[in-house]
RNA sequence: GGGGUGUUAGCUCAGUUGGUUCAGAGCGCGUGCUUGACAGGCACGAGGUCACUGGUUCGAUUCCAGUACAUCCCA
């Protein structure tokens, strides 16, 4: 071994590239169906033109950990990568890019625009996948999919047509967020709500045929022109006399009814509410409920139209300015107040969003979501952590129809073909040719041609393609019985953020049951959101998101992976701090140095194995197996963070600080063969355990630690299974550690240098837990010249008690009796208090009767131990006093 | 406005099927170390009436209710 030149400094940049290329060359990431058990994850497809951010880092590190572990456990592991066309975000980027070149979207035909968009996608698409490779992601890159690939788009259209035929898809009017500047509807996610200082205007409406008035409060006085009712609370006595009457809209004197509904907040404003169904979502709902007319007073660009009757052609904000003096002049303005309200702004243009009614396509969700609700509630699909089940249930029980149309071009165009102007003059088909046949049948007009058909201008919501992802990546919509889908579906785990639990996860479950009659995955691991150390979301505009690529350059991919995982318990937000990746890097360093230490030893087969090495080896073997077991348990519970922490502590504390320190030969002295071989075996197992978390450094060391055949790799080497271990030995060693720590502590108190040998005396009794066989280890670690057993307190020594065994370190005249007394007294006090509470418990009949026998027995044991300890402490105190 | 989740050491989080040898981890902090693998380190140590108020109980940080605060989703 010693011939190999091991650099004293680990060089991650060079090592990481080397092994990633090696794994790719060896085709280790590739998976095809065979007779092994499959383990499959489909990636949550990132935006095709997106860049890697910290959320991706967390998410994909977790997926890679799961995939690598499954692969080492002998499963046929497949991680399917891919990207999402993200219609809104990508189209916005393309539009921006074009406008920089002086091209307006409105000047282009749909075909021309799409050409530009595809060019953009080819140029920028997939950068993010290249970035994932730096992280070590072991995806089967040959299976990379894109939601607008031919096969996936066809699947989307097929599903649309199918759902339409099943009567699940319909067209309807709904309120959308209209951006009057961009002249398009935007999704809820693209609306930013901000608090704005505005005014609340109190306006009085004359009651028809009476000299009475009813006063309402509004922040948008210009919309009164579209009012179709005034609403009051049915139990509000102030207004009961108005029930059934009508009022006149100020300025235009249109007669509208006064209606009652308990939706009205009696405390707000005057308690009377104006209803404008065309321009407010709540008013719209009320309008539907009470059969009110909708009067849309705005043009698409935000100016008032003919329906407004006055101020026609003025912009909505100008109209607001102008209408106030008019109302004042007409005597309708009662007063104005300052008011803070929330206004929606378009993320893209920053224009104030106008709620607007428009004709959209919907998917009926009630029936479809039934199985998806049921199978999450009964844990057929596990949510991790399960606290999300409540949120999920609430959403699914109150599910609303899904608006699946978007007024965009980048995406799958809705396959509805219009042959006339009537609301039902259309057919839905997978192609124009099929549509023609249907249209001819429906109209009876054989003369119709494809040219007479106009395809719907809208595209489908991106989620309408991503909800098929676990099926469509295997082409299971078009070919439901193909080998891949039959083998890999349902997939095993899905790793994603909770904010898309409904947008994406729930809908995939729905699609799974609808199209495969089977869940899409067994478990959903919901990660937290990555935030900065001040709990703010990572965002470009705040500039608080570090560049993951730079981070990996600085701290290594392994370091960043560890940093992310250490603080990422499922479902909890992760407060990212560069210090965490530093901790990850430091851990790499620790591993590297432990490896260097072992490699530096010269083996001498002639020397016998020292007792302390043999004992430490037995102990660490037990420790290792226990850790394997614990790690397995944590993985079962999806506690990846805790699993890593177990390995982290095993390596750093147990292996490095205790085991290696015990077996370490003196400077330049050789090591015996047995200990050396055993240690190599340990490190081999540790590397297996660590590999899913830190794939690069573990591969590097594994390749160096002993000779390997060409093409051998840790990443495909079987993960050892946990074996039974000696629990008792682990407990005894814990006592030993306490003894060693006590001795070291005495050294520190008394300023005794670590190199100076000390003596240790032990007073044992018949029934104690003292383990003589571990003496050689204590001797080595505490740097003792001698360990002797005594029957009496030797005096002039500092004593301590571990598990009812008394230990004495003779320090001659360095004993400070006062200090010792104080220490012993306080320990005695605590133990007496403890004993008292145990006795109290045991003398309580109800406790003894009701508590399980085990618990009572344990309490008795505690009482006995405490009594013994008190006896020892009292004797020591007495002795000290006598000496004083 | 409706719903969900949470409030345990300076920070980020575990945990307790209700009982003082389990209130714990990592980081951070303090003290001392050029201890021949590692200062990106080693050793030792300090830190918490487990948000608040009531209730159930022999006993509550753990169960229940309310309050406050935080946070997420929907509107």
Coordinates of C-alpha atoms in Angstrom, one line a residue, chain A residues 133-697:
Chain A
X133 CA -24.2 16.0 -13.2
X134 CA -21.8 18.1 -11.2
X135 CA -23.8 17.2 -8.1
X136 CA -23.3 13.5 -8.9
X137 CA -26.8 12.7 -9.9
X138 CA -26.9 9.2 -11.1
X139 CA -29.8 9.5 -13.6
X140 CA -30.2 7.3 -16.6
X141 CA -29.5 10.1 -19.1
X142 CA -30.5 7.9 -22.0
X143 CA -34.1 8.3 -20.8
X144 CA -34.1 12.1 -20.5
X145 CA -37.6 13.3 -21.3
X146 CA -39.2 16.7 -22.1
X147 CA -42.9 17.4 -21.5
X148 CA -43.2 18.6 -25.1
X149 CA -41.5 15.6 -26.7
X150 CA -43.6 14.2 -29.5
X151 CA -44.6 11.2 -27.4
X152 CA -45.4 13.2 -24.3
X153 CA -47.4 15.8 -26.2
X154 CA -49.4 13.1 -28.0
X155 CA -50.1 11.5 -24.6
X156 CA -51.4 14.9 -23.4
X157 CA -53.7 15.3 -26.4
X158 CA -54.9 11.7 -26.1
X159 CA -55.8 12.2 -22.5
X160 CA -57.6 15.5 -23.2
X161 CA -59.7 13.8 -25.9
X162 CA -60.4 10.8 -23.7
X163 CA -61.5 13.0 -20.7
X164 CA -63.7 15.1 -23.1
X165 CA -65.4 11.9 -24.4
X166 CA -65.9 10.8 -20.8
X167 CA -67.7 14.1 -20.2
X168 CA -65.1 15.4 -17.7
X169 CA -64.1 18.4 -19.7
X170 CA -66.3 21.4 -20.4
X171 CA -66.1 25.0 -21.4
X172 CA -67.3 27.6 -19.0
X173 CA -67.0 31.2 -17.9
X174 CA -64.7 32.0 -15.1
X175 CA -62.9 34.9 -13.6
X176 CA -59.2 35.1 -14.6
X177 CA -56.4 37.5 -13.6
X178 CA -56.2 39.8 -16.6
X179 CA -53.1 41.8 -17.3
X180 CA -54.4 44.8 -19.3
X181 CA -50.9 45.7 -20.3
X182 CA -49.8 42.3 -21.7
X183 CA -53.3 41.6 -22.8
X184 CA -53.4 38.2 -21.4
X185 CA -54.6 36.2 -18.5
X186 CA -52.0 35.2 -16.0
X187 CA -52.0 32.4 -13.5
X188 CA -52.6 32.9 -9.8
X189 CA -48.9 32.1 -9.2
X190 CA -47.9 35.1 -11.3
X191 CA -49.8 37.6 -9.3
X192 CA -48.0 39.3 -6.5
X193 CA -50.2 40.8 -3.8
X194 CA -48.9 43.9 -2.2
X195 CA -50.4 46.1 0.5
X196 CA -51.1 49.5 -0.9
X197 CA -52.3 52.8 0.7
X198 CA -55.6 53.6 -0.9
X199 CA -58.9 55.3 -0.1
X200 CA -62.2 53.9 0.9
X201 CA -65.0 55.9 -0.7
X202 CA -68.5 56.0 1.0
X203 CA -71.2 56.4 -1.6
X204 CA -74.9 56.7 -1.1
X205 CA -77.4 55.1 -3.5
X206 CA -80.9 56.4 -3.6
X207 CA -83.6 53.9 -2.8
X208 CA -86.0 53.8 -5.8
X209 CA -89.2 55.7 -5.3
X210 CA -88.3 57.0 -1.8
X211 CA -86.3 59.8 -0.3
X212 CA -84.0 57.3 1.4
X213 CA -80.4 56.3 0.8
X214 CA -78.2 53.3 1.5
X215 CA -74.5 54.0 1.9
X216 CA -71.8 51.5 0.7
X217 CA -68.0 51.7 1.0
X218 CA -65.7 50.8 -1.9
X219 CA -62.1 51.2 -3.0
X220 CA -63.0 51.2 -6.6
X221 CA -65.7 53.9 -7.2
X222 CA -65.3 53.5 -11.0
X223 CA -66.8 50.1 -10.9
X224 CA -70.1 51.2 -9.6
X225 CA -71.0 51.6 -13.3
X226 CA -71.0 47.8 -13.5
X227 CA -73.0 47.3 -10.3
X228 CA -75.9 44.9 -10.5
X229 CA -77.0 44.8 -6.8
X230 CA -76.4 46.0 -3.3
X231 CA -76.1 43.4 -0.7
X232 CA -76.7 43.5 3.1
X233 CA -76.5 40.9 5.8
X234 CA -80.0 39.3 6.4
X235 CA -79.8 39.8 10.2
X236 CA -78.5 43.3 10.1
X237 CA -81.3 45.3 11.6
X238 CA -80.0 48.6 10.2
X239 CA -81.0 47.5 6.7
X240 CA -84.0 45.3 7.3
X241 CA -86.4 48.0 6.1
X242 CA -84.7 47.9 2.7
X243 CA -85.2 44.2 2.0
X244 CA -86.9 43.7 -1.3
X245 CA -86.4 47.3 -2.4
X246 CA -84.3 48.6 -5.3
X247 CA -81.7 51.4 -5.5
X248 CA -80.4 53.5 -8.3
X249 CA -76.7 53.4 -9.4
X250 CA -75.4 57.0 -9.0
X251 CA -74.7 59.0 -12.2
X252 CA -76.4 56.5 -14.5
X253 CA -79.5 55.8 -12.4
X254 CA -79.7 52.2 -13.3
X255 CA -82.1 50.3 -11.0
X256 CA -80.6 47.4 -9.2
X257 CA -82.0 45.1 -6.4
X258 CA -81.0 45.1 -2.8
X259 CA -80.3 41.5 -1.9
X260 CA -79.4 39.7 1.3
X261 CA -76.6 37.3 2.0
X262 CA -74.7 36.3 5.1
X263 CA -71.5 36.6 3.1
X264 CA -71.5 40.3 4.0
X265 CA -69.2 41.4 6.8
X266 CA -71.4 43.6 9.0
X267 CA -68.4 45.2 10.6
X268 CA -66.7 46.3 7.3
X269 CA -67.5 49.8 6.0
X270 CA -71.2 50.6 6.4
X271 CA -72.3 47.0 6.3
X272 CA -73.7 47.3 2.8
X273 CA -71.8 46.0 -0.1
X274 CA -72.0 46.9 -3.8
X275 CA -72.0 43.9 -6.1
X276 CA -70.1 44.1 -9.4
X277 CA -70.0 40.5 -10.7
X278 CA -67.9 41.2 -13.7
X279 CA -65.0 42.7 -11.8
X280 CA -64.6 41.0 -8.5
X281 CA -64.3 37.3 -7.8
X282 CA -66.5 37.3 -4.7
X283 CA -69.1 39.5 -6.4
X284 CA -69.1 37.0 -9.2
X285 CA -69.8 34.1 -6.9
X286 CA -72.6 36.1 -5.3
X287 CA -73.9 37.0 -8.7
X288 CA -74.1 33.3 -9.7
X289 CA -75.9 32.6 -6.4
X290 CA -78.4 35.3 -6.8
X291 CA -78.8 35.2 -10.6
X292 CA -77.4 38.7 -11.1
X293 CA -76.5 40.1 -14.5
X294 CA -72.8 40.7 -15.2
X295 CA -71.9 44.0 -16.7
X296 CA -68.4 44.1 -18.0
X297 CA -67.4 47.8 -18.2
X298 CA -63.8 47.4 -19.3
X299 CA -62.1 46.9 -22.6
X300 CA -59.2 44.4 -22.7
X301 CA -56.7 47.2 -22.3
X302 CA -58.3 48.5 -19.1
X303 CA -60.3 51.4 -20.6
X304 CA -64.0 51.8 -20.0
X305 CA -66.3 50.6 -22.7
X306 CA -69.8 51.5 -23.8
X307 CA -71.4 49.5 -21.0
X308 CA -70.1 52.0 -18.5
X309 CA -72.3 54.7 -20.1
X310 CA -70.1 57.5 -18.8
X311 CA -66.3 58.1 -19.0
X312 CA -66.2 55.8 -22.0
X313 CA -62.7 55.4 -23.3
X314 CA -61.0 56.6 -20.2
X315 CA -58.4 54.4 -18.5
X316 CA -59.6 52.7 -15.3
X317 CA -57.3 54.7 -13.0
X318 CA -58.1 58.0 -14.8
X319 CA -61.8 57.1 -14.5
X320 CA -61.4 56.6 -10.8
X321 CA -59.9 60.1 -10.5
X322 CA -62.6 61.6 -12.7
X323 CA -65.6 59.9 -11.2
X324 CA -65.0 61.1 -7.6
X325 CA -65.8 64.8 -8.3
X326 CA -68.7 63.8 -10.4
X327 CA -70.1 61.8 -7.5
X328 CA -69.5 64.7 -5.2
X329 CA -71.3 67.0 -7.5
X330 CA -74.2 64.6 -7.7
X331 CA -74.3 64.5 -3.9
X332 CA -73.5 60.8 -3.7
X333 CA -70.1 61.0 -2.0
X334 CA -70.5 60.8 1.7
X335 CA -66.8 60.7 2.8
X336 CA -63.4 59.2 2.0
X337 CA -61.1 57.4 4.4
X338 CA -57.5 56.2 4.1
X339 CA -57.4 52.5 3.7
X340 CA -54.7 49.8 3.4
X341 CA -55.7 47.1 1.0
X342 CA -54.1 44.3 -1.0
X343 CA -53.7 44.7 -4.7
X344 CA -52.6 42.1 -7.2
X345 CA -49.8 43.0 -9.6
X346 CA -48.7 41.1 -12.6
X347 CA -45.3 39.6 -12.1
X348 CA -44.4 40.2 -15.7
X349 CA -45.6 43.8 -16.4
X350 CA -46.2 45.0 -12.9
X351 CA -49.6 46.2 -14.1
X352 CA -52.5 46.0 -11.6
X353 CA -54.4 42.8 -12.3
X354 CA -58.0 43.2 -13.4
X355 CA -60.3 40.3 -12.5
X356 CA -62.1 39.5 -15.8
X357 CA -64.6 37.0 -16.9
X358 CA -63.5 34.8 -19.8
X359 CA -64.4 31.5 -21.5
X360 CA -62.0 28.7 -20.3
X361 CA -61.7 24.9 -20.4
X362 CA -62.3 23.0 -17.2
X363 CA -61.8 19.5 -15.9
X364 CA -64.4 18.2 -13.5
X365 CA -62.5 17.1 -10.5
X366 CA -64.9 15.8 -8.0
X367 CA -65.3 12.2 -9.2
X368 CA -61.7 12.0 -10.5
X369 CA -60.2 12.9 -7.2
X370 CA -62.1 10.3 -5.2
X371 CA -59.6 7.5 -5.4
X372 CA -56.7 9.9 -5.0
X373 CA -58.2 11.1 -1.7
X374 CA -59.0 7.6 -0.5
X375 CA -55.6 6.1 -1.2
X376 CA -53.6 8.8 0.5
X377 CA -55.8 8.7 3.6
X378 CA -55.5 4.9 3.8
X379 CA -51.7 5.1 3.2
X380 CA -51.6 3.3 0.0
X381 CA -49.6 6.4 -1.0
X382 CA -47.6 7.5 1.9
X383 CA -47.0 11.2 2.5
X384 CA -43.7 11.9 4.4
X385 CA -44.1 13.5 6.8
X386 CA -47.6 12.4 7.4
X387 CA -48.7 15.8 8.8
X388 CA -49.4 16.8 5.2
X389 CA -52.3 14.3 5.1
X390 CA -54.5 16.8 6.8
X391 CA -53.7 19.5 4.3
X392 CA -54.2 17.1 1.5
X393 CA -57.5 15.9 2.7
X394 CA -58.8 19.4 3.2
X395 CA -57.9 20.3 -0.3
X396 CA -59.2 17.2 -1.9
X397 CA -62.5 17.3 -0.1
X398 CA -63.0 20.9 -1.3
X399 CA -61.5 20.4 -4.8
X400 CA -62.6 22.8 -7.4
X401 CA -62.8 22.2 -11.2
X402 CA -59.4 22.7 -12.8
X403 CA -59.0 25.5 -15.3
X404 CA -56.8 23.8 -17.9
X405 CA -56.6 26.4 -20.6
X406 CA -54.0 29.1 -20.9
X407 CA -53.9 32.1 -23.2
X408 CA -50.4 31.2 -24.5
X409 CA -48.8 29.6 -27.4
X410 CA -45.9 27.6 -25.9
X411 CA -47.5 24.3 -24.9
X412 CA -49.9 21.7 -26.2
X413 CA -52.7 23.4 -28.2
X414 CA -56.1 22.5 -27.1
X415 CA -57.5 20.0 -29.6
X416 CA -60.9 21.6 -30.0
X417 CA -61.8 22.5 -33.6
X418 CA -64.5 25.1 -34.2
X419 CA -66.7 25.0 -37.3
X420 CA -69.0 27.8 -36.4
X421 CA -69.6 30.7 -34.0
X422 CA -72.0 29.1 -31.6
X423 CA -70.8 28.1 -28.2
X424 CA -71.1 24.4 -29.1
X425 CA -70.0 24.5 -32.6
X426 CA -66.8 22.5 -32.1
X427 CA -65.5 19.0 -31.9
X428 CA -62.6 17.5 -30.0
X429 CA -60.2 15.1 -31.7
X430 CA -56.6 14.0 -31.7
X431 CA -56.0 15.5 -35.2
X432 CA -57.6 17.9 -37.6
X433 CA -58.4 15.0 -39.9
X434 CA -60.3 13.2 -37.2
X435 CA -61.9 16.4 -36.2
X436 CA -63.2 16.9 -39.8
X437 CA -64.9 13.6 -39.8
X438 CA -66.5 14.3 -36.5
X439 CA -67.6 17.8 -37.6
X440 CA -69.1 16.4 -40.8
X441 CA -71.1 13.9 -38.7
X442 CA -72.2 16.4 -36.2
X443 CA -73.3 19.0 -38.7
X444 CA -74.4 16.7 -41.5
X445 CA -72.4 18.9 -43.8
X446 CA -70.3 16.6 -45.9
X447 CA -68.8 19.6 -47.7
X448 CA -66.8 20.8 -44.7
X449 CA -63.0 20.8 -45.2
X450 CA -60.1 21.1 -42.8
X451 CA -59.9 24.7 -43.9
X452 CA -63.3 25.3 -42.4
X453 CA -62.1 24.3 -39.0
X454 CA -60.4 26.6 -36.5
X455 CA -58.4 25.1 -33.7
X456 CA -58.8 26.7 -30.3
X457 CA -56.1 29.3 -29.8
X458 CA -55.3 28.4 -26.2
X459 CA -52.8 25.8 -24.9
X460 CA -53.1 23.5 -21.9
X461 CA -51.9 24.3 -18.5
X462 CA -48.4 22.9 -18.0
X463 CA -49.6 20.8 -15.1
X464 CA -51.9 19.1 -17.6
X465 CA -48.8 17.5 -19.1
X466 CA -46.8 17.0 -15.9
X467 CA -49.6 15.2 -14.1
X468 CA -49.0 12.4 -16.5
X469 CA -45.2 12.4 -16.0
X470 CA -44.8 9.1 -14.1
X471 CA -46.8 7.4 -16.9
X472 CA -45.7 9.4 -19.9
X473 CA -42.0 9.1 -19.4
X474 CA -42.5 5.3 -20.0
X475 CA -44.9 6.1 -22.8
X476 CA -47.6 4.3 -20.9
X477 CA -50.5 6.5 -22.2
X478 CA -49.9 5.6 -25.8
X479 CA -48.8 2.0 -25.1
X480 CA -50.3 1.0 -21.8
X481 CA -48.8 -2.5 -21.9
X482 CA -45.3 -1.8 -22.9
X483 CA -42.4 -3.5 -21.0
X484 CA -41.1 -0.4 -19.3
X485 CA -44.4 0.8 -17.8
X486 CA -45.2 -2.7 -16.6
X487 CA -41.9 -3.1 -14.9
X488 CA -41.3 0.4 -13.4
X489 CA -44.8 1.5 -12.6
X490 CA -45.8 2.3 -9.9
X491 CA -42.6 4.0 -9.1
X492 CA -41.2 4.0 -5.5
X493 CA -40.5 7.4 -4.2
X494 CA -41.2 10.9 -5.3
X495 CA -39.2 13.8 -3.8
X496 CA -40.7 17.2 -4.1
X497 CA -41.6 20.4 -2.2
X498 CA -44.9 20.8 -0.4
X499 CA -45.9 23.9 -2.3
X500 CA -46.8 21.8 -5.3
X501 CA -48.6 19.1 -3.3
X502 CA -51.8 20.0 -5.0
X503 CA -50.7 21.4 -8.3
X504 CA -48.7 18.4 -9.1
X505 CA -48.6 15.5 -6.6
X506 CA -52.3 15.2 -6.1
X507 CA -53.0 15.4 -9.8
X508 CA -50.4 12.7 -10.6
X509 CA -52.2 10.5 -8.1
X510 CA -55.5 11.3 -9.8
X511 CA -54.1 10.6 -13.3
X512 CA -52.5 7.4 -12.0
X513 CA -55.8 5.9 -10.8
X514 CA -57.6 7.1 -13.9
X515 CA -55.1 5.8 -16.5
X516 CA -53.4 2.9 -14.8
X517 CA -55.9 2.1 -12.1
X518 CA -52.8 2.2 -9.8
X519 CA -50.9 4.8 -7.7
X520 CA -48.0 6.5 -9.4
X521 CA -45.6 6.0 -6.5
X522 CA -45.6 4.4 -3.0
X523 CA -44.3 7.4 -1.1
X524 CA -44.0 11.1 -1.5
X525 CA -41.1 12.7 0.4
X526 CA -41.9 16.3 0.9
X527 CA -38.8 18.5 1.5
X528 CA -38.8 21.8 3.1
X529 CA -38.3 25.1 1.3
X530 CA -34.8 26.4 1.2
X531 CA -34.6 29.8 2.8
X532 CA -31.7 32.0 3.8
X533 CA -30.6 32.3 7.4
X534 CA -33.2 35.1 8.0
X535 CA -35.9 32.8 6.9
X536 CA -36.5 34.6 3.6
X537 CA -37.2 32.6 0.5
X538 CA -34.3 32.2 -1.8
X539 CA -34.9 34.5 -4.7
X540 CA -33.2 36.1 -7.5
X541 CA -34.5 39.6 -6.7
X542 CA -33.3 39.4 -3.2
X543 CA -29.9 38.1 -4.4
X544 CA -29.8 35.8 -1.4
X545 CA -29.5 32.6 -3.4
X546 CA -25.9 31.3 -3.7
X547 CA -24.9 29.8 -7.1
X548 CA -24.8 26.1 -6.5
X549 CA -22.1 25.6 -9.1
X550 CA -19.8 28.1 -7.3
X551 CA -20.6 26.5 -4.0
X552 CA -19.6 23.1 -5.3
X553 CA -16.4 24.5 -6.6
X554 CA -15.6 25.9 -3.2
X555 CA -16.8 23.1 -1.0
X556 CA -16.9 20.1 -3.3
X557 CA -20.1 18.3 -4.4
X558 CA -19.8 15.9 -1.5
X559 CA -19.5 18.8 0.9
X560 CA -22.5 20.6 -0.5
X561 CA -24.6 17.4 -0.5
X562 CA -23.7 16.8 3.2
X563 CA -24.4 20.4 4.1
X564 CA -27.8 20.3 2.5
X565 CA -28.7 17.0 4.1
X566 CA -27.5 17.7 7.6
X567 CA -30.2 20.3 8.2
X568 CA -33.0 19.0 6.0
X569 CA -35.5 17.0 8.0
X570 CA -38.6 16.2 5.9
X571 CA -41.2 18.9 5.8
X572 CA -39.2 21.4 7.6
X573 CA -37.8 24.5 6.0
X574 CA -34.1 24.5 5.5
X575 CA -32.3 27.6 6.6
X576 CA -29.4 27.6 4.3
X577 CA -26.1 28.9 5.6
X578 CA -22.7 28.5 3.9
X579 CA -21.4 27.2 7.2
X580 CA -23.3 24.0 6.6
X581 CA -21.5 23.2 3.4
X582 CA -18.3 24.0 5.2
X583 CA -19.2 21.4 7.8
X584 CA -19.7 19.0 4.9
X585 CA -16.3 19.8 3.5
X586 CA -14.7 19.4 6.9
X587 CA -16.2 16.0 7.1
X588 CA -14.7 15.0 3.7
X589 CA -11.4 16.2 5.2
X590 CA -11.8 14.1 8.2
X591 CA -12.5 11.0 6.2
X592 CA -9.5 11.7 4.0
X593 CA -7.2 12.0 7.0
X594 CA -8.4 8.9 8.6
X595 CA -7.7 7.1 5.4
X596 CA -4.3 8.6 5.2
X597 CA -3.5 7.5 8.7
X598 CA -4.4 3.9 7.9
X599 CA -2.5 4.0 4.7
X600 CA 0.6 5.3 6.5
X601 CA 0.9 2.2 8.7
X602 CA 3.5 -0.4 8.0
X603 CA 2.2 -3.9 8.7
X604 CA 4.4 -6.4 10.5
X605 CA 2.9 -9.9 10.4
X606 CA 5.2 -11.1 13.1
X607 CA 3.8 -9.0 15.9
X608 CA 0.9 -10.2 17.9
X609 CA -2.3 -8.3 18.1
X610 CA -2.4 -6.3 21.3
X611 CA -5.3 -6.9 23.7
X612 CA -6.6 -3.3 23.4
X613 CA -6.8 -3.6 19.7
X614 CA -8.7 -6.9 19.9
X615 CA -11.2 -5.4 22.4
X616 CA -11.6 -2.2 20.4
X617 CA -12.2 -4.2 17.2
X618 CA -14.9 -6.3 18.8
X619 CA -16.5 -3.2 20.1
X620 CA -16.4 -1.3 16.8
X621 CA -17.8 -4.3 14.9
X622 CA -20.8 -4.2 17.2
X623 CA -21.1 -0.4 16.8
X624 CA -20.9 -0.7 13.1
X625 CA -23.7 -3.3 12.9
X626 CA -25.8 -1.3 15.2
X627 CA -25.3 1.7 13.0
X628 CA -26.3 -0.3 9.9
X629 CA -29.5 -1.3 11.7
X630 CA -30.2 2.3 12.8
X631 CA -29.5 3.7 9.3
X632 CA -31.9 1.1 7.8
X633 CA -34.6 2.2 10.3
X634 CA -34.1 5.8 9.5
X635 CA -34.4 5.2 5.8
X636 CA -37.6 3.3 6.3
X637 CA -38.9 6.4 8.0
X638 CA -37.4 8.7 5.3
X639 CA -35.3 10.4 7.9
X640 CA -32.4 10.9 5.6
X641 CA -30.9 13.7 7.7
X642 CA -30.8 11.5 10.8
X643 CA -29.5 8.6 8.8
X644 CA -26.6 10.8 7.7
X645 CA -26.0 12.0 11.2
X646 CA -25.7 8.4 12.4
X647 CA -23.0 7.7 9.9
X648 CA -21.3 11.1 10.5
X649 CA -21.0 10.4 14.2
X650 CA -20.0 6.8 13.7
X651 CA -17.2 7.9 11.5
X652 CA -16.0 10.9 13.4
X653 CA -16.6 10.0 17.0
X654 CA -16.6 6.3 17.2
X655 CA -14.3 5.3 14.4
X656 CA -11.8 8.2 14.4
X657 CA -11.8 9.4 18.0
X658 CA -12.2 6.1 19.8
X659 CA -11.3 3.1 17.6
X660 CA -8.4 4.6 15.6
X661 CA -7.0 6.2 18.8
X662 CA -7.1 2.8 20.5
X663 CA -5.4 0.8 17.8
X664 CA -3.0 3.5 16.6
X665 CA 0.6 2.2 17.0
X666 CA 3.2 4.5 18.4
X667 CA 5.1 6.8 16.1
X668 CA 6.8 4.9 13.3
X669 CA 5.9 1.6 15.0
X670 CA 4.3 -1.1 12.7
X671 CA 0.9 -2.5 13.2
X672 CA -0.1 -6.1 13.5
X673 CA -1.7 -7.9 10.5
X674 CA -4.9 -8.8 12.2
X675 CA -5.8 -5.3 13.4
X676 CA -4.8 -3.9 10.0
X677 CA -7.0 -6.2 8.0
X678 CA -9.9 -5.7 10.4
X679 CA -9.5 -2.0 10.1
X680 CA -9.5 -2.1 6.3
X681 CA -12.7 -4.2 6.6
X682 CA -14.2 -1.5 8.8
X683 CA -13.4 1.3 6.5
X684 CA -14.8 -0.6 3.5
X685 CA -18.1 -1.0 5.3
X686 CA -18.0 2.7 6.4
X687 CA -17.5 3.7 2.8
X688 CA -20.5 1.7 1.7
X689 CA -22.6 3.3 4.3
X690 CA -21.3 6.8 3.3
X691 CA -21.4 6.4 -0.5
X692 CA -25.1 7.4 -1.1
X693 CA -24.4 10.6 0.7
X694 CA -20.9 11.3 -0.5
X695 CA -20.4 9.4 -3.7
X696 CA -17.1 10.9 -4.9
X697 CA -14.7 10.8 -2.0

